[in-house]
Amino acid sequence: MSERKPLRVAMIGTAFMGRAHSQAWHTAPRFFDLALEPVPAVIVGTSAKRTEEQARMLGWAEASTDWRAVVERDDIDLVDICSPGDTHAEIAIAALESGKHVLCEKPLANSVEEAERMVGAAERAFAMSASIAMCGFSYRQTPALSLARQFIAEGRLGAIRHVRASYLQDWLSDADAPLSWRLDRSKAGSGSLGDIGAHSIDIAQWLTGQAIVEVSATMRTFVADRPMGVAAAGLGGVAIGGAPRGPVTVDDAVAFTATLSGGALGVFEATRMATGRRNANRVEVNGDRGSVAFDFERMNELEYFDGRSVDKRAEGFRRILVTDPTHPYASNWWPTGHGLGYEHLFTHQVVDVVRAVADRAVPSPSFAEALDVQRVLAAVQASSAARSMATTVKRTPE
Ligand code: SOE
């Protein structure tokens, strides 16, 4: 038996993120030296049958359908929120007010107003009981992106001029892919923008240390209605044969330019309709001395260009295989060259959250950092709605 003090976890959500977080709660204490031992205590869902099945499958001691009762229990220390965005504020605030630590999936909320209330609750809880509140922008925990951030902080890239980020998926390319909660504005807040564009916004600000201060955006919904569906293991669910169609109330795609506080120019794109691109979460940063480039579809690699090299004939982007023990998080895994996968991000996220709890430290990404992303999401939506920067291209009349 472990000598470590337990950290008893209740997780809300049984679907994709619930499964990813579950494996992380089990794996993190086996591979990393943690001061506390996470205990997967209660999993909470909406259907009793599915929640009990998932408790058995994913290794949770108990199943419940009553999140309110669970967050008030004295034998729970941390609440992990993996449910749709419209539930985040209510659950997180209730958990923080009853003295729990909180890990909440991204985007933090469905509106700036909700996110502000969550930050207020997090600040009060930290002051009162050192309760921590972290948001799950899990791509920060990719070893290659952590290395990119170290390079930028060390000045290897020099003054940052460009941030180019695109997050491309294709699970909505088929116009008959079913209507899931991710396509319902009242549940998800927005579409590609909040679901995946939020990751790019967070990565851009975190990598460069610069805030996005101005945006000019266009959003598009290509498929206005879709067949009703049922949840399934994949992202989109499964359409019910002959089902009626319901309206899509979010964006399918968004593109925007941005100005960053240090003067860098940002170009962003997010879509779940980039046919053939499965999870191409890409970012490139160019400075006056060097560049880095990353694509999650090759998540173990970071491209790095060192513009100060003396051997000009051999100059070019080099591919760093980010699996050496000197690379972030890598020393706890496999021998050099034996790569990591998507699930490792969540394991690293648990490591970071448990360390913040043990150290009584403000975690990163904090709720305040996630509110900052929320403000950018709101500005992008406002800019697109106002079409403020849209200028019609003048053409010769036919
Ligand atoms: C769906 O587009 C999704 O599951 C996102 O919600 C996640 O944040 C991303 O990591 C993978 O794709």
mmCIF file of C-alpha atoms and ligand atoms in Angstrom:
data_model
loop_
_atom_site.group_PDB
_atom_site.id
_atom_site.type_symbol
_atom_site.label_atom_id
_atom_site.label_comp_id
_atom_site.label_asym_id
_atom_site.label_seq_id
_atom_site.Cartn_x
_atom_site.Cartn_y
_atom_site.Cartn_z
ATOM 1 C CA MET A 1 0.000 0.000 0.000
ATOM 2 C CA SER A 2 1.136 3.515 -0.748
ATOM 3 C CA GLU A 3 2.249 5.748 2.123
ATOM 4 C CA ARG A 4 1.043 8.793 0.228
ATOM 5 C CA LYS A 5 -1.901 10.804 1.503
ATOM 6 C CA PRO A 6 -4.964 10.101 -0.703
ATOM 7 C CA LEU A 7 -6.523 12.669 -3.030
ATOM 8 C CA ARG A 8 -10.089 11.409 -3.478
ATOM 9 C CA VAL A 9 -11.481 12.313 -6.884
ATOM 10 C CA ALA A 10 -15.047 12.619 -8.184
ATOM 11 C CA MET A 11 -15.305 12.903 -11.960
ATOM 12 C CA ILE A 12 -18.383 14.311 -13.727
ATOM 13 C CA GLY A 13 -18.770 12.867 -17.243
ATOM 14 C CA THR A 14 -18.551 9.419 -18.795
ATOM 15 C CA ALA A 15 -17.845 10.069 -22.483
ATOM 16 C CA PHE A 16 -14.653 10.857 -24.448
ATOM 17 C CA MET A 17 -13.082 13.204 -21.912
ATOM 18 C CA GLY A 18 -14.285 11.072 -18.991
ATOM 19 C CA ARG A 19 -12.443 8.096 -20.450
ATOM 20 C CA ALA A 20 -9.280 10.116 -21.147
ATOM 21 C CA HIS A 21 -9.234 11.567 -17.633
ATOM 22 C CA SER A 22 -9.965 8.166 -16.058
ATOM 23 C CA GLN A 23 -6.890 6.510 -17.493
ATOM 24 C CA ALA A 24 -4.827 9.529 -16.421
ATOM 25 C CA TRP A 25 -5.960 9.353 -12.773
ATOM 26 C CA HIS A 26 -4.886 5.710 -12.714
ATOM 27 C CA THR A 27 -1.615 6.095 -14.610
ATOM 28 C CA ALA A 28 -0.104 9.323 -13.230
ATOM 29 C CA PRO A 29 0.791 7.979 -9.754
ATOM 30 C CA ARG A 30 2.313 4.826 -11.281
ATOM 31 C CA PHE A 31 4.770 6.718 -13.517
ATOM 32 C CA PHE A 32 5.405 9.994 -11.681
ATOM 33 C CA ASP A 33 6.598 10.717 -8.195
ATOM 34 C CA LEU A 34 3.620 12.469 -6.611
ATOM 35 C CA ALA A 35 3.204 13.610 -3.021
ATOM 36 C CA LEU A 36 -0.475 12.573 -3.055
ATOM 37 C CA GLU A 37 -2.111 9.353 -4.252
ATOM 38 C CA PRO A 38 -5.140 10.033 -6.513
ATOM 39 C CA VAL A 39 -8.047 7.740 -5.671
ATOM 40 C CA PRO A 40 -10.706 7.409 -8.427
ATOM 41 C CA ALA A 41 -13.625 7.432 -5.992
ATOM 42 C CA VAL A 42 -16.871 8.409 -7.763
ATOM 43 C CA ILE A 43 -17.851 8.757 -11.422
ATOM 44 C CA VAL A 44 -20.977 10.813 -12.110
ATOM 45 C CA GLY A 45 -23.159 10.526 -15.220
ATOM 46 C CA THR A 46 -26.722 11.158 -16.331
ATOM 47 C CA SER A 47 -27.778 7.543 -17.037
ATOM 48 C CA ALA A 48 -27.479 5.170 -14.049
ATOM 49 C CA LYS A 49 -26.895 2.149 -16.281
ATOM 50 C CA ARG A 50 -24.141 3.700 -18.389
ATOM 51 C CA THR A 51 -22.481 5.286 -15.359
ATOM 52 C CA GLU A 52 -22.332 1.939 -13.540
ATOM 53 C CA GLU A 53 -20.910 0.263 -16.650
ATOM 54 C CA GLN A 54 -18.305 2.989 -17.010
ATOM 55 C CA ALA A 55 -17.418 2.787 -13.290
ATOM 56 C CA ARG A 56 -16.591 -0.905 -13.754
ATOM 57 C CA MET A 57 -14.822 -0.405 -17.057
ATOM 58 C CA LEU A 58 -12.784 2.652 -16.113
ATOM 59 C CA GLY A 59 -12.023 1.689 -12.520
ATOM 60 C CA TRP A 60 -14.095 3.987 -10.300
ATOM 61 C CA ALA A 61 -15.175 2.741 -6.864
ATOM 62 C CA GLU A 62 -18.695 4.192 -7.072
ATOM 63 C CA ALA A 63 -21.202 5.456 -9.659
ATOM 64 C CA SER A 64 -23.695 8.269 -9.090
ATOM 65 C CA THR A 65 -26.156 10.374 -11.072
ATOM 66 C CA ASP A 66 -26.332 13.173 -8.497
ATOM 67 C CA TRP A 67 -23.412 15.589 -8.919
ATOM 68 C CA ARG A 68 -24.800 18.006 -6.316
ATOM 69 C CA ALA A 69 -24.713 15.373 -3.572
ATOM 70 C CA VAL A 70 -21.254 14.206 -4.660
ATOM 71 C CA VAL A 71 -19.559 17.635 -4.645
ATOM 72 C CA GLU A 72 -20.767 18.215 -1.081
ATOM 73 C CA ARG A 73 -19.376 14.961 0.318
ATOM 74 C CA ASP A 74 -16.633 15.218 2.955
ATOM 75 C CA ASP A 75 -14.829 12.196 1.538
ATOM 76 C CA ILE A 76 -14.147 13.907 -1.823
ATOM 77 C CA ASP A 77 -11.134 16.233 -2.261
ATOM 78 C CA LEU A 78 -11.170 17.092 -5.965
ATOM 79 C CA VAL A 79 -13.917 17.437 -8.577
ATOM 80 C CA ASP A 80 -12.944 16.778 -12.205
ATOM 81 C CA ILE A 81 -15.480 18.275 -14.656
ATOM 82 C CA CYS A 82 -15.683 16.488 -18.031
ATOM 83 C CA SER A 83 -19.312 17.314 -18.894
ATOM 84 C CA PRO A 84 -20.561 19.736 -21.624
ATOM 85 C CA GLY A 85 -19.761 23.444 -21.297
ATOM 86 C CA ASP A 86 -23.207 24.542 -20.090
ATOM 87 C CA THR A 87 -22.637 22.607 -16.837
ATOM 88 C CA HIS A 88 -19.143 23.885 -15.996
ATOM 89 C CA ALA A 89 -19.947 27.089 -14.092
ATOM 90 C CA GLU A 90 -22.594 25.618 -11.806
ATOM 91 C CA ILE A 91 -20.592 22.501 -10.893
ATOM 92 C CA ALA A 92 -17.234 24.274 -10.514
ATOM 93 C CA ILE A 93 -18.645 27.049 -8.303
ATOM 94 C CA ALA A 94 -20.538 24.552 -6.096
ATOM 95 C CA ALA A 95 -17.416 22.389 -5.728
ATOM 96 C CA LEU A 96 -15.138 25.344 -4.914
ATOM 97 C CA GLU A 97 -17.665 26.670 -2.393
ATOM 98 C CA SER A 98 -17.636 23.323 -0.617
ATOM 99 C CA GLY A 99 -13.850 23.401 -0.316
ATOM 100 C CA LYS A 100 -12.924 21.070 -3.199
ATOM 101 C CA HIS A 101 -10.120 21.411 -5.703
ATOM 102 C CA VAL A 102 -11.380 21.594 -9.301
ATOM 103 C CA LEU A 103 -10.070 20.479 -12.666
ATOM 104 C CA CYS A 104 -12.437 21.677 -15.417
ATOM 105 C CA GLU A 105 -12.396 20.789 -19.127
ATOM 106 C CA LYS A 106 -12.013 23.528 -21.737
ATOM 107 C CA PRO A 107 -13.338 25.949 -22.761
ATOM 108 C CA LEU A 108 -13.838 27.089 -19.183
ATOM 109 C CA ALA A 109 -17.431 28.216 -19.743
ATOM 110 C CA ASN A 110 -19.979 29.188 -22.366
ATOM 111 C CA SER A 111 -19.711 32.942 -21.726
ATOM 112 C CA VAL A 112 -17.363 35.542 -20.266
ATOM 113 C CA GLU A 113 -19.888 36.251 -17.523
ATOM 114 C CA GLU A 114 -19.857 32.605 -16.368
ATOM 115 C CA ALA A 115 -16.072 32.436 -16.587
ATOM 116 C CA GLU A 116 -15.752 35.606 -14.478
ATOM 117 C CA ARG A 117 -17.931 34.079 -11.778
ATOM 118 C CA MET A 118 -15.787 30.940 -11.862
ATOM 119 C CA VAL A 119 -12.612 32.970 -11.455
ATOM 120 C CA GLY A 120 -14.186 34.833 -8.508
ATOM 121 C CA ALA A 121 -15.069 31.503 -6.844
ATOM 122 C CA ALA A 122 -11.563 30.147 -7.541
ATOM 123 C CA GLU A 123 -9.882 33.189 -5.990
ATOM 124 C CA ARG A 124 -12.053 33.029 -2.872
ATOM 125 C CA ALA A 125 -11.485 29.268 -2.499
ATOM 126 C CA PHE A 126 -7.717 29.621 -2.886
ATOM 127 C CA ALA A 127 -7.606 32.390 -0.265
ATOM 128 C CA MET A 128 -9.834 30.445 2.139
ATOM 129 C CA SER A 129 -8.601 26.861 1.870
ATOM 130 C CA ALA A 130 -5.800 26.767 -0.763
ATOM 131 C CA SER A 131 -8.271 25.006 -3.091
ATOM 132 C CA ILE A 132 -6.842 25.028 -6.584
ATOM 133 C CA ALA A 133 -8.788 25.496 -9.853
ATOM 134 C CA MET A 134 -7.215 24.389 -13.116
ATOM 135 C CA CYS A 135 -8.568 24.321 -16.684
ATOM 136 C CA GLY A 136 -7.867 21.398 -19.027
ATOM 137 C CA PHE A 137 -6.031 22.968 -21.947
ATOM 138 C CA SER A 138 -4.250 19.639 -22.230
ATOM 139 C CA TYR A 139 -2.101 20.383 -25.303
ATOM 140 C CA ARG A 140 0.106 22.448 -23.015
ATOM 141 C CA GLN A 141 1.221 19.112 -21.621
ATOM 142 C CA THR A 142 2.560 17.893 -24.986
ATOM 143 C CA PRO A 143 6.325 17.491 -24.488
ATOM 144 C CA ALA A 144 7.058 19.120 -27.885
ATOM 145 C CA LEU A 145 4.970 22.234 -27.117
ATOM 146 C CA SER A 146 6.493 22.498 -23.647
ATOM 147 C CA LEU A 147 9.918 22.390 -25.289
ATOM 148 C CA ALA A 148 8.845 25.066 -27.795
ATOM 149 C CA ARG A 149 7.832 27.271 -24.892
ATOM 150 C CA GLN A 150 11.202 26.752 -23.199
ATOM 151 C CA PHE A 151 12.988 27.712 -26.444
ATOM 152 C CA ILE A 152 10.934 30.898 -26.764
ATOM 153 C CA ALA A 153 11.496 31.813 -23.093
ATOM 154 C CA GLU A 154 15.248 31.247 -23.513
ATOM 155 C CA GLY A 155 15.259 33.794 -26.353
ATOM 156 C CA ARG A 156 16.258 31.274 -29.046
ATOM 157 C CA LEU A 157 13.637 32.698 -31.427
ATOM 158 C CA GLY A 158 14.383 36.346 -30.626
ATOM 159 C CA ALA A 159 11.570 38.871 -31.074
ATOM 160 C CA ILE A 160 8.350 37.090 -32.034
ATOM 161 C CA ARG A 161 6.753 38.369 -35.243
ATOM 162 C CA HIS A 162 4.343 35.660 -36.361
ATOM 163 C CA VAL A 163 2.081 33.116 -34.681
ATOM 164 C CA ARG A 164 0.270 30.890 -37.167
ATOM 165 C CA ALA A 165 -2.126 28.403 -35.624
ATOM 166 C CA SER A 166 -4.646 26.127 -37.279
ATOM 167 C CA TYR A 167 -6.608 23.338 -35.679
ATOM 168 C CA LEU A 168 -8.074 21.083 -38.367
ATOM 169 C CA GLN A 169 -10.370 18.086 -37.862
ATOM 170 C CA ASP A 170 -12.827 16.430 -40.257
ATOM 171 C CA TRP A 171 -15.404 14.533 -38.238
ATOM 172 C CA LEU A 172 -18.159 16.900 -39.478
ATOM 173 C CA SER A 173 -17.229 16.828 -43.190
ATOM 174 C CA ASP A 174 -20.145 14.466 -43.910
ATOM 175 C CA ALA A 175 -23.364 16.544 -43.983
ATOM 176 C CA ASP A 176 -25.179 13.542 -42.499
ATOM 177 C CA ALA A 177 -22.925 13.217 -39.465
ATOM 178 C CA PRO A 178 -25.351 13.413 -36.532
ATOM 179 C CA LEU A 179 -26.341 16.382 -34.437
ATOM 180 C CA SER A 180 -24.459 16.006 -31.138
ATOM 181 C CA TRP A 181 -24.284 18.360 -28.153
ATOM 182 C CA ARG A 182 -21.133 19.879 -29.661
ATOM 183 C CA LEU A 183 -23.381 21.377 -32.397
ATOM 184 C CA ASP A 184 -25.844 22.939 -29.946
ATOM 185 C CA ARG A 185 -24.965 26.472 -28.916
ATOM 186 C CA SER A 186 -26.939 26.228 -25.663
ATOM 187 C CA LYS A 187 -24.732 23.316 -24.566
ATOM 188 C CA ALA A 188 -21.364 24.010 -26.212
ATOM 189 C CA GLY A 189 -21.318 27.834 -26.369
ATOM 190 C CA SER A 190 -19.817 27.782 -29.864
ATOM 191 C CA GLY A 191 -18.607 25.233 -32.413
ATOM 192 C CA SER A 192 -15.113 24.831 -33.832
ATOM 193 C CA LEU A 193 -14.191 28.126 -32.197
ATOM 194 C CA GLY A 194 -14.658 27.062 -28.566
ATOM 195 C CA ASP A 195 -14.071 23.353 -29.044
ATOM 196 C CA ILE A 196 -10.719 23.459 -30.817
ATOM 197 C CA GLY A 197 -9.924 27.125 -31.639
ATOM 198 C CA ALA A 198 -9.760 27.693 -27.865
ATOM 199 C CA HIS A 199 -6.760 25.340 -27.733
ATOM 200 C CA SER A 200 -4.967 27.399 -30.415
ATOM 201 C CA ILE A 201 -5.706 30.662 -28.607
ATOM 202 C CA ASP A 202 -4.400 29.243 -25.342
ATOM 203 C CA ILE A 203 -1.297 27.769 -26.984
ATOM 204 C CA ALA A 204 -0.489 31.027 -28.789
ATOM 205 C CA GLN A 205 -0.724 33.126 -25.619
ATOM 206 C CA TRP A 206 1.074 30.548 -23.439
ATOM 207 C CA LEU A 207 3.901 29.910 -25.911
ATOM 208 C CA THR A 208 4.677 33.542 -26.596
ATOM 209 C CA GLY A 209 3.761 35.084 -23.240
ATOM 210 C CA GLN A 210 1.817 37.676 -25.271
ATOM 211 C CA ALA A 211 -1.917 38.342 -24.921
ATOM 212 C CA ILE A 212 -4.205 38.561 -27.952
ATOM 213 C CA VAL A 213 -5.448 42.145 -27.850
ATOM 214 C CA GLU A 214 -7.350 42.556 -31.131
ATOM 215 C CA VAL A 215 -9.054 40.224 -33.587
ATOM 216 C CA SER A 216 -10.800 40.346 -36.943
ATOM 217 C CA ALA A 217 -12.880 37.258 -37.591
ATOM 218 C CA THR A 218 -15.146 35.364 -39.969
ATOM 219 C CA MET A 219 -17.235 32.374 -38.893
ATOM 220 C CA ARG A 220 -19.157 30.008 -41.131
ATOM 221 C CA THR A 221 -21.776 27.275 -40.755
ATOM 222 C CA PHE A 222 -21.723 25.114 -43.901
ATOM 223 C CA VAL A 223 -24.332 22.524 -42.870
ATOM 224 C CA ALA A 224 -27.438 24.110 -41.369
ATOM 225 C CA ASP A 225 -29.170 20.959 -40.129
ATOM 226 C CA ARG A 226 -28.229 17.393 -39.298
ATOM 227 C CA PRO A 227 -29.969 14.147 -38.362
ATOM 228 C CA MET A 228 -30.602 13.457 -34.699
ATOM 229 C CA GLY A 229 -28.075 11.042 -33.287
ATOM 230 C CA VAL A 230 -27.123 8.979 -30.315
ATOM 231 C CA ALA A 231 -23.863 9.198 -28.394
ATOM 232 C CA ALA A 232 -21.188 6.667 -29.295
ATOM 233 C CA ALA A 233 -17.506 6.146 -28.563
ATOM 234 C CA GLY A 234 -16.440 8.432 -31.440
ATOM 235 C CA LEU A 235 -16.815 12.187 -31.569
ATOM 236 C CA GLY A 236 -19.896 12.580 -33.723
ATOM 237 C CA GLY A 237 -22.072 9.749 -32.428
ATOM 238 C CA VAL A 238 -24.243 7.618 -34.715
ATOM 239 C CA ALA A 239 -27.224 8.889 -36.727
ATOM 240 C CA ILE A 240 -30.565 7.221 -36.010
ATOM 241 C CA GLY A 241 -31.972 5.732 -39.248
ATOM 242 C CA GLY A 242 -34.741 7.925 -40.710
ATOM 243 C CA ALA A 243 -34.341 10.433 -37.869
ATOM 244 C CA PRO A 244 -35.610 14.000 -38.351
ATOM 245 C CA ARG A 245 -33.011 16.716 -38.790
ATOM 246 C CA GLY A 246 -32.414 19.456 -36.258
ATOM 247 C CA PRO A 247 -30.678 22.845 -36.613
ATOM 248 C CA VAL A 248 -26.932 23.329 -36.176
ATOM 249 C CA THR A 249 -26.609 26.429 -33.999
ATOM 250 C CA VAL A 250 -22.810 26.812 -33.908
ATOM 251 C CA ASP A 251 -20.006 27.639 -36.317
ATOM 252 C CA ASP A 252 -18.471 24.872 -38.434
ATOM 253 C CA ALA A 253 -15.375 26.928 -39.120
ATOM 254 C CA VAL A 254 -13.685 30.145 -38.038
ATOM 255 C CA ALA A 255 -10.746 32.168 -39.310
ATOM 256 C CA PHE A 256 -9.279 35.258 -37.722
ATOM 257 C CA THR A 257 -6.279 37.507 -37.658
ATOM 258 C CA ALA A 258 -4.992 38.866 -34.371
ATOM 259 C CA THR A 259 -2.631 41.389 -32.871
ATOM 260 C CA LEU A 260 -0.651 40.218 -29.847
ATOM 261 C CA SER A 261 0.437 42.465 -27.004
ATOM 262 C CA GLY A 262 4.127 42.273 -27.975
ATOM 263 C CA GLY A 263 3.291 43.313 -31.538
ATOM 264 C CA ALA A 264 3.230 39.845 -33.122
ATOM 265 C CA LEU A 265 0.748 39.149 -35.932
ATOM 266 C CA GLY A 266 -1.473 36.094 -35.394
ATOM 267 C CA VAL A 267 -3.323 34.073 -38.038
ATOM 268 C CA PHE A 268 -5.778 31.466 -36.750
ATOM 269 C CA GLU A 269 -8.109 28.883 -38.299
ATOM 270 C CA ALA A 270 -10.288 26.221 -36.672
ATOM 271 C CA THR A 271 -12.579 23.774 -38.436
ATOM 272 C CA ARG A 272 -14.057 20.315 -37.984
ATOM 273 C CA MET A 273 -14.580 20.063 -41.769
ATOM 274 C CA ALA A 274 -11.024 19.926 -43.140
ATOM 275 C CA THR A 275 -11.556 16.646 -44.978
ATOM 276 C CA GLY A 276 -8.639 14.297 -44.377
ATOM 277 C CA ARG A 277 -7.175 16.255 -41.450
ATOM 278 C CA ARG A 278 -7.969 14.153 -38.417
ATOM 279 C CA ASN A 279 -6.464 16.073 -35.516
ATOM 280 C CA ALA A 280 -4.003 18.477 -37.090
ATOM 281 C CA ASN A 281 -3.455 20.891 -34.235
ATOM 282 C CA ARG A 282 -0.680 23.004 -35.728
ATOM 283 C CA VAL A 283 1.250 26.015 -34.606
ATOM 284 C CA GLU A 284 4.264 27.831 -35.986
ATOM 285 C CA VAL A 285 6.052 30.744 -34.350
ATOM 286 C CA ASN A 286 8.599 32.878 -36.199
ATOM 287 C CA GLY A 287 10.993 35.228 -34.438
ATOM 288 C CA ASP A 288 13.830 37.348 -35.799
ATOM 289 C CA ARG A 289 16.356 34.659 -34.811
ATOM 290 C CA GLY A 290 14.542 31.365 -35.218
ATOM 291 C CA SER A 291 11.277 29.468 -35.581
ATOM 292 C CA VAL A 292 9.416 26.477 -34.155
ATOM 293 C CA ALA A 293 6.657 24.452 -35.811
ATOM 294 C CA PHE A 294 4.432 21.685 -34.460
ATOM 295 C CA ASP A 295 1.637 19.422 -35.723
ATOM 296 C CA PHE A 296 -0.155 17.168 -33.237
ATOM 297 C CA GLU A 297 -0.495 14.463 -35.914
ATOM 298 C CA ARG A 298 3.292 14.114 -35.360
ATOM 299 C CA MET A 299 3.139 14.887 -31.685
ATOM 300 C CA ASN A 300 6.557 13.511 -30.744
ATOM 301 C CA GLU A 301 8.351 15.952 -33.050
ATOM 302 C CA LEU A 302 9.207 19.637 -32.849
ATOM 303 C CA GLU A 303 10.620 21.447 -35.853
ATOM 304 C CA TYR A 304 13.199 24.053 -34.926
ATOM 305 C CA PHE A 305 15.047 26.523 -37.132
ATOM 306 C CA ASP A 306 18.093 28.185 -35.617
ATOM 307 C CA GLY A 307 18.765 31.343 -37.614
ATOM 308 C CA ARG A 308 22.055 31.922 -35.748
ATOM 309 C CA SER A 309 23.806 28.819 -37.027
ATOM 310 C CA VAL A 310 27.237 29.523 -38.553
ATOM 311 C CA ASP A 311 27.162 26.692 -41.073
ATOM 312 C CA LYS A 312 24.870 28.346 -43.628
ATOM 313 C CA ARG A 313 25.222 25.494 -46.144
ATOM 314 C CA ALA A 314 23.656 23.041 -43.665
ATOM 315 C CA GLU A 315 21.075 25.479 -42.294
ATOM 316 C CA GLY A 316 17.421 24.418 -42.230
ATOM 317 C CA PHE A 317 14.563 23.260 -40.021
ATOM 318 C CA ARG A 318 15.627 20.328 -37.884
ATOM 319 C CA ARG A 319 13.268 17.686 -36.556
ATOM 320 C CA ILE A 320 13.726 17.147 -32.835
ATOM 321 C CA LEU A 321 12.334 13.834 -31.592
ATOM 322 C CA VAL A 322 11.050 15.021 -28.207
ATOM 323 C CA THR A 323 11.611 11.761 -26.312
ATOM 324 C CA ASP A 324 14.990 12.354 -24.689
ATOM 325 C CA PRO A 325 15.111 12.332 -20.869
ATOM 326 C CA THR A 326 16.102 16.020 -21.086
ATOM 327 C CA HIS A 327 12.723 16.858 -22.677
ATOM 328 C CA PRO A 328 9.687 17.928 -20.617
ATOM 329 C CA TYR A 329 7.832 14.973 -18.976
ATOM 330 C CA ALA A 330 9.896 12.486 -21.034
ATOM 331 C CA SER A 331 12.198 11.101 -18.334
ATOM 332 C CA ASN A 332 9.254 9.312 -16.662
ATOM 333 C CA TRP A 333 8.413 7.292 -19.764
ATOM 334 C CA TRP A 334 10.223 5.067 -22.228
ATOM 335 C CA PRO A 335 13.765 4.862 -23.582
ATOM 336 C CA THR A 336 14.605 7.627 -26.083
ATOM 337 C CA GLY A 337 12.704 7.313 -29.360
ATOM 338 C CA HIS A 338 9.731 5.388 -27.963
ATOM 339 C CA GLY A 339 6.980 7.932 -28.489
ATOM 340 C CA LEU A 340 3.963 9.073 -26.518
ATOM 341 C CA GLY A 341 0.279 9.387 -27.529
ATOM 342 C CA TYR A 342 -2.818 11.524 -26.899
ATOM 343 C CA GLU A 343 -3.543 9.900 -23.521
ATOM 344 C CA HIS A 344 -0.187 11.037 -22.139
ATOM 345 C CA LEU A 345 -1.335 14.689 -22.242
ATOM 346 C CA PHE A 346 -4.015 13.850 -19.696
ATOM 347 C CA THR A 347 -1.581 11.917 -17.530
ATOM 348 C CA HIS A 348 0.722 14.954 -17.513
ATOM 349 C CA GLN A 349 -2.271 17.160 -16.731
ATOM 350 C CA VAL A 350 -3.042 15.035 -13.661
ATOM 351 C CA VAL A 351 0.628 15.267 -12.626
ATOM 352 C CA ASP A 352 0.451 19.071 -12.836
ATOM 353 C CA VAL A 353 -2.853 19.299 -10.960
ATOM 354 C CA VAL A 354 -1.723 16.951 -8.161
ATOM 355 C CA ARG A 355 1.541 18.869 -7.761
ATOM 356 C CA ALA A 356 -0.355 22.168 -7.514
ATOM 357 C CA VAL A 357 -2.599 20.696 -4.808
ATOM 358 C CA ALA A 358 0.376 19.305 -2.870
ATOM 359 C CA ASP A 359 2.349 22.561 -3.183
ATOM 360 C CA ARG A 360 -0.695 24.745 -2.449
ATOM 361 C CA ALA A 361 0.234 26.664 -5.617
ATOM 362 C CA VAL A 362 -1.870 28.395 -8.279
ATOM 363 C CA PRO A 363 -1.943 25.858 -11.145
ATOM 364 C CA SER A 364 -1.320 26.523 -14.814
ATOM 365 C CA PRO A 365 -3.551 26.862 -16.776
ATOM 366 C CA SER A 366 -5.446 28.631 -14.004
ATOM 367 C CA PHE A 367 -9.096 29.676 -14.257
ATOM 368 C CA ALA A 368 -7.829 33.244 -14.738
ATOM 369 C CA GLU A 369 -5.777 32.184 -17.782
ATOM 370 C CA ALA A 370 -8.832 30.313 -19.117
ATOM 371 C CA LEU A 371 -10.951 33.466 -18.653
ATOM 372 C CA ASP A 372 -8.435 35.256 -20.814
ATOM 373 C CA VAL A 373 -9.087 32.686 -23.578
ATOM 374 C CA GLN A 374 -12.844 33.121 -23.025
ATOM 375 C CA ARG A 375 -12.498 36.860 -23.640
ATOM 376 C CA VAL A 376 -10.784 36.172 -26.966
ATOM 377 C CA LEU A 377 -13.562 33.712 -27.947
ATOM 378 C CA ALA A 378 -16.133 36.436 -27.215
ATOM 379 C CA ALA A 379 -14.188 39.017 -29.232
ATOM 380 C CA VAL A 380 -13.941 36.638 -32.209
ATOM 381 C CA GLN A 381 -17.720 36.048 -32.114
ATOM 382 C CA ALA A 382 -18.406 39.784 -31.826
ATOM 383 C CA SER A 383 -16.043 40.610 -34.678
ATOM 384 C CA SER A 384 -17.594 38.007 -36.956
ATOM 385 C CA ALA A 385 -21.135 39.156 -36.099
ATOM 386 C CA ALA A 386 -20.273 42.808 -36.741
ATOM 387 C CA ARG A 387 -18.293 42.011 -39.932
ATOM 388 C CA SER A 388 -16.457 45.136 -38.856
ATOM 389 C CA MET A 389 -13.301 44.544 -40.851
ATOM 390 C CA ALA A 390 -14.919 42.891 -43.855
ATOM 391 C CA THR A 391 -14.230 44.885 -46.987
ATOM 392 C CA THR A 392 -15.828 43.844 -50.260
ATOM 393 C CA VAL A 393 -13.342 43.172 -53.045
ATOM 394 C CA LYS A 394 -14.001 45.592 -55.925
ATOM 395 C CA ARG A 395 -14.522 43.740 -59.233
ATOM 396 C CA THR A 396 -15.079 44.966 -62.771
ATOM 397 C CA PRO A 397 -18.828 44.541 -63.499
ATOM 398 C CA GLU A 398 -19.476 41.846 -66.152
HETATM 399 C C1 SOE B 1 -13.438 17.428 -30.385
HETATM 400 O O1 SOE B 1 -13.245 18.266 -31.445
HETATM 401 C C2 SOE B 1 -12.210 17.244 -29.464
HETATM 402 O O2 SOE B 1 -12.513 16.161 -28.650
HETATM 403 C C3 SOE B 1 -11.953 18.441 -28.555
HETATM 404 O O3 SOE B 1 -13.076 18.707 -27.754
HETATM 405 C C4 SOE B 1 -10.725 18.165 -27.724
HETATM 406 O O4 SOE B 1 -10.441 19.280 -26.922
HETATM 407 C C5 SOE B 1 -9.554 17.840 -28.636
HETATM 408 O O5 SOE B 1 -8.426 17.476 -27.895
HETATM 409 C C6 SOE B 1 -9.868 16.703 -29.555
HETATM 410 O O6 SOE B 1 -11.059 16.970 -30.251
#
